[in-house]
Amino acid sequence: MTDDARFTHLDERGAARMVDVTGKGESVRTARARGEIVVGAEAFALLRDGRVPKGDVLAAARIAGIGAAKRTWELIPLCHPLPLGSVEIAFALDDARHAVEIDSFVKLTGQTGVEMEALTAVAIAALTIYDMCKSVSKAMTIGSIRLVEKTGGKSGDYRSEQTP
């Protein structure tokens, strides 16, 4: 196995380890992730019109996604605690599919990337939408959570070939 093909979270004996980033230089790093939650016709109409009984669903989901990105290191083993410079969460409503599309963008200047933070932000934003709408429908589906792009770091830039 070449060094490039080796899993960086495993030591020489195959035991889990946190990657040592102390020797890495700082650089600007960004990551964008996307996902969706399909909520169904009734919940979608209430969400779109701001009439979900629990309150402003998208505002709560935005705050939850930002908070989750900041706490990713507490949720995902072996992630580093990172001083994030910026976390943005955006939503798009898809009337035809009764879906909420979720987009996160995370940025920092640091020694390691922010892909996990961007993905976690989307996942927790989707779960928050589910939680706030579950009194209307429990038949919601969360899916298509994926890394769309990342910049910076040793591995360079990445852009998904998958359509948005």
mmCIF file with all atom_site columns, C-alpha atoms in Angstrom:
data_model
loop_
_atom_site.group_PDB
_atom_site.id
_atom_site.type_symbol
_atom_site.label_atom_id
_atom_site.label_alt_id
_atom_site.label_comp_id
_atom_site.label_asym_id
_atom_site.label_entity_id
_atom_site.label_seq_id
_atom_site.pdbx_PDB_ins_code
_atom_site.Cartn_x
_atom_site.Cartn_y
_atom_site.Cartn_z
_atom_site.occupancy
_atom_site.B_iso_or_equiv
_atom_site.pdbx_formal_charge
_atom_site.auth_seq_id
_atom_site.auth_comp_id
_atom_site.auth_asym_id
_atom_site.auth_atom_id
_atom_site.pdbx_PDB_model_num
ATOM 1   C CA . MET A 1 1   ? 0.000   0.000  0.000   1.00 0.00 ? 1   MET A CA 1
ATOM 2   C CA . THR A 1 2   ? 1.433   3.403  -0.937  1.00 0.00 ? 2   THR A CA 1
ATOM 3   C CA . ASP A 1 3   ? 1.501   6.319  1.488   1.00 0.00 ? 3   ASP A CA 1
ATOM 4   C CA . ASP A 1 4   ? -1.128  8.067  -0.665  1.00 0.00 ? 4   ASP A CA 1
ATOM 5   C CA . ALA A 1 5   ? -3.480  5.083  -0.446  1.00 0.00 ? 5   ALA A CA 1
ATOM 6   C CA . ARG A 1 6   ? -3.069  4.627  3.330   1.00 0.00 ? 6   ARG A CA 1
ATOM 7   C CA . PHE A 1 7   ? -5.965  5.582  5.590   1.00 0.00 ? 7   PHE A CA 1
ATOM 8   C CA . THR A 1 8   ? -4.649  8.561  7.539   1.00 0.00 ? 8   THR A CA 1
ATOM 9   C CA . HIS A 1 9   ? -6.732  7.763  10.634  1.00 0.00 ? 9   HIS A CA 1
ATOM 10  C CA . LEU A 1 10  ? -4.947  4.421  11.098  1.00 0.00 ? 10  LEU A CA 1
ATOM 11  C CA . ASP A 1 11  ? -1.463  3.960  12.490  1.00 0.00 ? 11  ASP A CA 1
ATOM 12  C CA . GLU A 1 12  ? 1.074   1.398  11.259  1.00 0.00 ? 12  GLU A CA 1
ATOM 13  C CA . ARG A 1 13  ? -0.675  -1.364 13.255  1.00 0.00 ? 13  ARG A CA 1
ATOM 14  C CA . GLY A 1 14  ? -4.143  -0.462 11.964  1.00 0.00 ? 14  GLY A CA 1
ATOM 15  C CA . ALA A 1 15  ? -5.303  1.215  15.187  1.00 0.00 ? 15  ALA A CA 1
ATOM 16  C CA . ALA A 1 16  ? -7.421  4.347  15.030  1.00 0.00 ? 16  ALA A CA 1
ATOM 17  C CA . ARG A 1 17  ? -5.606  7.605  15.630  1.00 0.00 ? 17  ARG A CA 1
ATOM 18  C CA . MET A 1 18  ? -6.172  11.316 15.303  1.00 0.00 ? 18  MET A CA 1
ATOM 19  C CA . VAL A 1 19  ? -4.153  12.697 12.396  1.00 0.00 ? 19  VAL A CA 1
ATOM 20  C CA . ASP A 1 20  ? -1.245  14.875 13.544  1.00 0.00 ? 20  ASP A CA 1
ATOM 21  C CA . VAL A 1 21  ? -1.641  18.243 11.804  1.00 0.00 ? 21  VAL A CA 1
ATOM 22  C CA . THR A 1 22  ? 0.921   20.141 13.887  1.00 0.00 ? 22  THR A CA 1
ATOM 23  C CA . GLY A 1 23  ? 3.462   20.138 11.057  1.00 0.00 ? 23  GLY A CA 1
ATOM 24  C CA . LYS A 1 24  ? 1.024   21.448 8.467   1.00 0.00 ? 24  LYS A CA 1
ATOM 25  C CA . GLY A 1 25  ? 0.999   25.065 7.455   1.00 0.00 ? 25  GLY A CA 1
ATOM 26  C CA . GLU A 1 26  ? -2.170  27.091 7.727   1.00 0.00 ? 26  GLU A CA 1
ATOM 27  C CA . SER A 1 27  ? -4.124  27.868 4.584   1.00 0.00 ? 27  SER A CA 1
ATOM 28  C CA . VAL A 1 28  ? -7.607  29.023 3.691   1.00 0.00 ? 28  VAL A CA 1
ATOM 29  C CA . ARG A 1 29  ? -9.876  26.006 3.411   1.00 0.00 ? 29  ARG A CA 1
ATOM 30  C CA . THR A 1 30  ? -13.503 25.831 2.368   1.00 0.00 ? 30  THR A CA 1
ATOM 31  C CA . ALA A 1 31  ? -16.127 23.160 1.885   1.00 0.00 ? 31  ALA A CA 1
ATOM 32  C CA . ARG A 1 32  ? -19.658 23.177 0.487   1.00 0.00 ? 32  ARG A CA 1
ATOM 33  C CA . ALA A 1 33  ? -22.130 20.376 1.145   1.00 0.00 ? 33  ALA A CA 1
ATOM 34  C CA . ARG A 1 34  ? -25.712 19.748 0.063   1.00 0.00 ? 34  ARG A CA 1
ATOM 35  C CA . GLY A 1 35  ? -28.605 17.558 1.026   1.00 0.00 ? 35  GLY A CA 1
ATOM 36  C CA . GLU A 1 36  ? -32.364 17.572 1.163   1.00 0.00 ? 36  GLU A CA 1
ATOM 37  C CA . ILE A 1 37  ? -35.400 16.606 3.128   1.00 0.00 ? 37  ILE A CA 1
ATOM 38  C CA . VAL A 1 38  ? -38.627 15.649 1.399   1.00 0.00 ? 38  VAL A CA 1
ATOM 39  C CA . VAL A 1 39  ? -41.403 16.591 3.822   1.00 0.00 ? 39  VAL A CA 1
ATOM 40  C CA . GLY A 1 40  ? -44.628 15.835 1.942   1.00 0.00 ? 40  GLY A CA 1
ATOM 41  C CA . ALA A 1 41  ? -47.387 18.106 0.676   1.00 0.00 ? 41  ALA A CA 1
ATOM 42  C CA . GLU A 1 42  ? -49.041 19.092 3.968   1.00 0.00 ? 42  GLU A CA 1
ATOM 43  C CA . ALA A 1 43  ? -45.850 19.815 5.898   1.00 0.00 ? 43  ALA A CA 1
ATOM 44  C CA . PHE A 1 44  ? -44.378 21.611 2.878   1.00 0.00 ? 44  PHE A CA 1
ATOM 45  C CA . ALA A 1 45  ? -47.373 23.951 2.598   1.00 0.00 ? 45  ALA A CA 1
ATOM 46  C CA . LEU A 1 46  ? -47.167 24.779 6.317   1.00 0.00 ? 46  LEU A CA 1
ATOM 47  C CA . LEU A 1 47  ? -43.408 25.280 6.163   1.00 0.00 ? 47  LEU A CA 1
ATOM 48  C CA . ARG A 1 48  ? -43.586 27.426 3.026   1.00 0.00 ? 48  ARG A CA 1
ATOM 49  C CA . ASP A 1 49  ? -46.340 29.595 4.516   1.00 0.00 ? 49  ASP A CA 1
ATOM 50  C CA . GLY A 1 50  ? -44.673 29.913 7.930   1.00 0.00 ? 50  GLY A CA 1
ATOM 51  C CA . ARG A 1 51  ? -47.476 28.075 9.724   1.00 0.00 ? 51  ARG A CA 1
ATOM 52  C CA . VAL A 1 52  ? -45.664 25.108 11.294  1.00 0.00 ? 52  VAL A CA 1
ATOM 53  C CA . PRO A 1 53  ? -46.897 24.963 14.916  1.00 0.00 ? 53  PRO A CA 1
ATOM 54  C CA . LYS A 1 54  ? -43.360 24.844 16.388  1.00 0.00 ? 54  LYS A CA 1
ATOM 55  C CA . GLY A 1 55  ? -42.335 28.138 14.749  1.00 0.00 ? 55  GLY A CA 1
ATOM 56  C CA . ASP A 1 56  ? -39.886 29.330 12.101  1.00 0.00 ? 56  ASP A CA 1
ATOM 57  C CA . VAL A 1 57  ? -38.521 26.024 10.862  1.00 0.00 ? 57  VAL A CA 1
ATOM 58  C CA . LEU A 1 58  ? -35.830 27.356 8.549   1.00 0.00 ? 58  LEU A CA 1
ATOM 59  C CA . ALA A 1 59  ? -34.494 29.845 11.114  1.00 0.00 ? 59  ALA A CA 1
ATOM 60  C CA . ALA A 1 60  ? -34.184 27.061 13.685  1.00 0.00 ? 60  ALA A CA 1
ATOM 61  C CA . ALA A 1 61  ? -32.582 24.721 11.123  1.00 0.00 ? 61  ALA A CA 1
ATOM 62  C CA . ARG A 1 62  ? -30.071 27.405 10.119  1.00 0.00 ? 62  ARG A CA 1
ATOM 63  C CA . ILE A 1 63  ? -29.012 27.991 13.730  1.00 0.00 ? 63  ILE A CA 1
ATOM 64  C CA . ALA A 1 64  ? -28.833 24.238 14.387  1.00 0.00 ? 64  ALA A CA 1
ATOM 65  C CA . GLY A 1 65  ? -26.691 23.674 11.279  1.00 0.00 ? 65  GLY A CA 1
ATOM 66  C CA . ILE A 1 66  ? -24.276 26.444 12.238  1.00 0.00 ? 66  ILE A CA 1
ATOM 67  C CA . GLY A 1 67  ? -24.029 25.144 15.793  1.00 0.00 ? 67  GLY A CA 1
ATOM 68  C CA . ALA A 1 68  ? -23.456 21.596 14.558  1.00 0.00 ? 68  ALA A CA 1
ATOM 69  C CA . ALA A 1 69  ? -20.624 22.680 12.260  1.00 0.00 ? 69  ALA A CA 1
ATOM 70  C CA . LYS A 1 70  ? -18.938 24.344 15.229  1.00 0.00 ? 70  LYS A CA 1
ATOM 71  C CA . ARG A 1 71  ? -19.291 21.184 17.326  1.00 0.00 ? 71  ARG A CA 1
ATOM 72  C CA . THR A 1 72  ? -18.452 18.544 14.720  1.00 0.00 ? 72  THR A CA 1
ATOM 73  C CA . TRP A 1 73  ? -15.368 17.515 16.680  1.00 0.00 ? 73  TRP A CA 1
ATOM 74  C CA . GLU A 1 74  ? -17.657 16.482 19.555  1.00 0.00 ? 74  GLU A CA 1
ATOM 75  C CA . LEU A 1 75  ? -19.854 14.350 17.299  1.00 0.00 ? 75  LEU A CA 1
ATOM 76  C CA . ILE A 1 76  ? -17.417 12.617 14.947  1.00 0.00 ? 76  ILE A CA 1
ATOM 77  C CA . PRO A 1 77  ? -14.542 10.671 16.470  1.00 0.00 ? 77  PRO A CA 1
ATOM 78  C CA . LEU A 1 78  ? -11.055 11.801 15.469  1.00 0.00 ? 78  LEU A CA 1
ATOM 79  C CA . CYS A 1 79  ? -12.168 15.188 14.077  1.00 0.00 ? 79  CYS A CA 1
ATOM 80  C CA . HIS A 1 80  ? -10.143 18.157 15.254  1.00 0.00 ? 80  HIS A CA 1
ATOM 81  C CA . PRO A 1 81  ? -11.771 21.082 17.075  1.00 0.00 ? 81  PRO A CA 1
ATOM 82  C CA . LEU A 1 82  ? -11.574 23.906 14.546  1.00 0.00 ? 82  LEU A CA 1
ATOM 83  C CA . PRO A 1 83  ? -11.860 27.677 14.883  1.00 0.00 ? 83  PRO A CA 1
ATOM 84  C CA . LEU A 1 84  ? -14.307 28.176 12.017  1.00 0.00 ? 84  LEU A CA 1
ATOM 85  C CA . GLY A 1 85  ? -14.220 31.568 10.369  1.00 0.00 ? 85  GLY A CA 1
ATOM 86  C CA . SER A 1 86  ? -17.594 31.329 8.654   1.00 0.00 ? 86  SER A CA 1
ATOM 87  C CA . VAL A 1 87  ? -20.561 28.979 8.383   1.00 0.00 ? 87  VAL A CA 1
ATOM 88  C CA . GLU A 1 88  ? -23.425 29.711 6.014   1.00 0.00 ? 88  GLU A CA 1
ATOM 89  C CA . ILE A 1 89  ? -26.619 27.694 5.567   1.00 0.00 ? 89  ILE A CA 1
ATOM 90  C CA . ALA A 1 90  ? -29.053 28.325 2.706   1.00 0.00 ? 90  ALA A CA 1
ATOM 91  C CA . PHE A 1 91  ? -32.361 26.710 1.840   1.00 0.00 ? 91  PHE A CA 1
ATOM 92  C CA . ALA A 1 92  ? -34.273 26.343 -1.414  1.00 0.00 ? 92  ALA A CA 1
ATOM 93  C CA . LEU A 1 93  ? -37.866 25.151 -1.496  1.00 0.00 ? 93  LEU A CA 1
ATOM 94  C CA . ASP A 1 94  ? -38.751 22.693 -4.253  1.00 0.00 ? 94  ASP A CA 1
ATOM 95  C CA . ASP A 1 95  ? -42.536 22.967 -4.690  1.00 0.00 ? 95  ASP A CA 1
ATOM 96  C CA . ALA A 1 96  ? -42.792 20.095 -7.162  1.00 0.00 ? 96  ALA A CA 1
ATOM 97  C CA . ARG A 1 97  ? -41.071 17.578 -4.873  1.00 0.00 ? 97  ARG A CA 1
ATOM 98  C CA . HIS A 1 98  ? -42.217 19.050 -1.531  1.00 0.00 ? 98  HIS A CA 1
ATOM 99  C CA . ALA A 1 99  ? -38.568 19.206 -0.546  1.00 0.00 ? 99  ALA A CA 1
ATOM 100 C CA . VAL A 1 100 ? -36.214 21.572 1.197   1.00 0.00 ? 100 VAL A CA 1
ATOM 101 C CA . GLU A 1 101 ? -32.760 21.663 -0.363  1.00 0.00 ? 101 GLU A CA 1
ATOM 102 C CA . ILE A 1 102 ? -30.019 22.507 2.122   1.00 0.00 ? 102 ILE A CA 1
ATOM 103 C CA . ASP A 1 103 ? -26.654 24.041 1.236   1.00 0.00 ? 103 ASP A CA 1
ATOM 104 C CA . SER A 1 104 ? -23.819 24.690 3.694   1.00 0.00 ? 104 SER A CA 1
ATOM 105 C CA . PHE A 1 105 ? -20.576 26.584 3.191   1.00 0.00 ? 105 PHE A CA 1
ATOM 106 C CA . VAL A 1 106 ? -17.800 26.479 5.787   1.00 0.00 ? 106 VAL A CA 1
ATOM 107 C CA . LYS A 1 107 ? -14.534 28.425 5.754   1.00 0.00 ? 107 LYS A CA 1
ATOM 108 C CA . LEU A 1 108 ? -11.471 28.778 7.948   1.00 0.00 ? 108 LEU A CA 1
ATOM 109 C CA . THR A 1 109 ? -7.787  29.469 7.913   1.00 0.00 ? 109 THR A CA 1
ATOM 110 C CA . GLY A 1 110 ? -6.221  26.406 9.468   1.00 0.00 ? 110 GLY A CA 1
ATOM 111 C CA . GLN A 1 111 ? -4.235  23.207 9.248   1.00 0.00 ? 111 GLN A CA 1
ATOM 112 C CA . THR A 1 112 ? -7.019  20.812 8.280   1.00 0.00 ? 112 THR A CA 1
ATOM 113 C CA . GLY A 1 113 ? -10.091 20.818 6.076   1.00 0.00 ? 113 GLY A CA 1
ATOM 114 C CA . VAL A 1 114 ? -13.722 21.539 6.888   1.00 0.00 ? 114 VAL A CA 1
ATOM 115 C CA . GLU A 1 115 ? -15.520 18.876 4.845   1.00 0.00 ? 115 GLU A CA 1
ATOM 116 C CA . MET A 1 116 ? -16.927 17.109 7.902   1.00 0.00 ? 116 MET A CA 1
ATOM 117 C CA . GLU A 1 117 ? -18.179 20.401 9.316   1.00 0.00 ? 117 GLU A CA 1
ATOM 118 C CA . ALA A 1 118 ? -20.041 21.233 6.093   1.00 0.00 ? 118 ALA A CA 1
ATOM 119 C CA . LEU A 1 119 ? -21.591 17.751 5.917   1.00 0.00 ? 119 LEU A CA 1
ATOM 120 C CA . THR A 1 120 ? -22.571 17.812 9.584   1.00 0.00 ? 120 THR A CA 1
ATOM 121 C CA . ALA A 1 121 ? -24.214 21.226 9.153   1.00 0.00 ? 121 ALA A CA 1
ATOM 122 C CA . VAL A 1 122 ? -26.457 19.858 6.385   1.00 0.00 ? 122 VAL A CA 1
ATOM 123 C CA . ALA A 1 123 ? -27.339 16.698 8.307   1.00 0.00 ? 123 ALA A CA 1
ATOM 124 C CA . ILE A 1 124 ? -28.308 18.534 11.486  1.00 0.00 ? 124 ILE A CA 1
ATOM 125 C CA . ALA A 1 125 ? -30.240 21.219 9.593   1.00 0.00 ? 125 ALA A CA 1
ATOM 126 C CA . ALA A 1 126 ? -32.246 18.417 7.936   1.00 0.00 ? 126 ALA A CA 1
ATOM 127 C CA . LEU A 1 127 ? -32.842 16.664 11.259  1.00 0.00 ? 127 LEU A CA 1
ATOM 128 C CA . THR A 1 128 ? -34.041 19.938 12.770  1.00 0.00 ? 128 THR A CA 1
ATOM 129 C CA . ILE A 1 129 ? -36.554 20.365 9.943   1.00 0.00 ? 129 ILE A CA 1
ATOM 130 C CA . TYR A 1 130 ? -37.724 16.815 10.604  1.00 0.00 ? 130 TYR A CA 1
ATOM 131 C CA . ASP A 1 131 ? -38.089 17.488 14.322  1.00 0.00 ? 131 ASP A CA 1
ATOM 132 C CA . MET A 1 132 ? -40.066 20.662 13.792  1.00 0.00 ? 132 MET A CA 1
ATOM 133 C CA . CYS A 1 133 ? -42.399 19.112 11.191  1.00 0.00 ? 133 CYS A CA 1
ATOM 134 C CA . LYS A 1 134 ? -42.883 15.625 12.668  1.00 0.00 ? 134 LYS A CA 1
ATOM 135 C CA . SER A 1 135 ? -46.199 16.565 14.299  1.00 0.00 ? 135 SER A CA 1
ATOM 136 C CA . VAL A 1 136 ? -47.564 17.059 10.775  1.00 0.00 ? 136 VAL A CA 1
ATOM 137 C CA . SER A 1 137 ? -45.873 14.088 9.084   1.00 0.00 ? 137 SER A CA 1
ATOM 138 C CA . LYS A 1 138 ? -43.460 11.388 10.104  1.00 0.00 ? 138 LYS A CA 1
ATOM 139 C CA . ALA A 1 139 ? -43.047 10.155 6.516   1.00 0.00 ? 139 ALA A CA 1
ATOM 140 C CA . MET A 1 140 ? -40.202 12.538 5.678   1.00 0.00 ? 140 MET A CA 1
ATOM 141 C CA . THR A 1 141 ? -37.020 11.437 3.942   1.00 0.00 ? 141 THR A CA 1
ATOM 142 C CA . ILE A 1 142 ? -33.562 12.907 4.469   1.00 0.00 ? 142 ILE A CA 1
ATOM 143 C CA . GLY A 1 143 ? -31.044 12.172 1.753   1.00 0.00 ? 143 GLY A CA 1
ATOM 144 C CA . SER A 1 144 ? -28.479 13.035 -0.879  1.00 0.00 ? 144 SER A CA 1
ATOM 145 C CA . ILE A 1 145 ? -26.086 14.527 1.660   1.00 0.00 ? 145 ILE A CA 1
ATOM 146 C CA . ARG A 1 146 ? -22.812 14.988 -0.145  1.00 0.00 ? 146 ARG A CA 1
ATOM 147 C CA . LEU A 1 147 ? -19.674 17.090 -0.470  1.00 0.00 ? 147 LEU A CA 1
ATOM 148 C CA . VAL A 1 148 ? -20.074 19.428 -3.435  1.00 0.00 ? 148 VAL A CA 1
ATOM 149 C CA . GLU A 1 149 ? -16.680 21.101 -3.342  1.00 0.00 ? 149 GLU A CA 1
ATOM 150 C CA . LYS A 1 150 ? -13.685 21.808 -1.180  1.00 0.00 ? 150 LYS A CA 1
ATOM 151 C CA . THR A 1 151 ? -10.677 24.057 -1.556  1.00 0.00 ? 151 THR A CA 1
ATOM 152 C CA . GLY A 1 152 ? -7.274  24.249 0.073   1.00 0.00 ? 152 GLY A CA 1
ATOM 153 C CA . GLY A 1 153 ? -4.989  21.785 1.731   1.00 0.00 ? 153 GLY A CA 1
ATOM 154 C CA . LYS A 1 154 ? -2.469  19.234 0.545   1.00 0.00 ? 154 LYS A CA 1
ATOM 155 C CA . SER A 1 155 ? -4.969  17.258 -1.546  1.00 0.00 ? 155 SER A CA 1
ATOM 156 C CA . GLY A 1 156 ? -5.974  20.384 -3.466  1.00 0.00 ? 156 GLY A CA 1
ATOM 157 C CA . ASP A 1 157 ? -9.373  21.402 -4.709  1.00 0.00 ? 157 ASP A CA 1
ATOM 158 C CA . TYR A 1 158 ? -12.293 19.074 -5.350  1.00 0.00 ? 158 TYR A CA 1
ATOM 159 C CA . ARG A 1 159 ? -15.552 19.614 -7.192  1.00 0.00 ? 159 ARG A CA 1
ATOM 160 C CA . SER A 1 160 ? -18.216 16.935 -7.424  1.00 0.00 ? 160 SER A CA 1
ATOM 161 C CA . GLU A 1 161 ? -19.286 15.819 -10.868 1.00 0.00 ? 161 GLU A CA 1
ATOM 162 C CA . GLN A 1 162 ? -22.757 15.092 -9.487  1.00 0.00 ? 162 GLN A CA 1
ATOM 163 C CA . THR A 1 163 ? -25.372 17.629 -10.473 1.00 0.00 ? 163 THR A CA 1
ATOM 164 C CA . PRO A 1 164 ? -26.410 20.045 -7.736  1.00 0.00 ? 164 PRO A CA 1
#
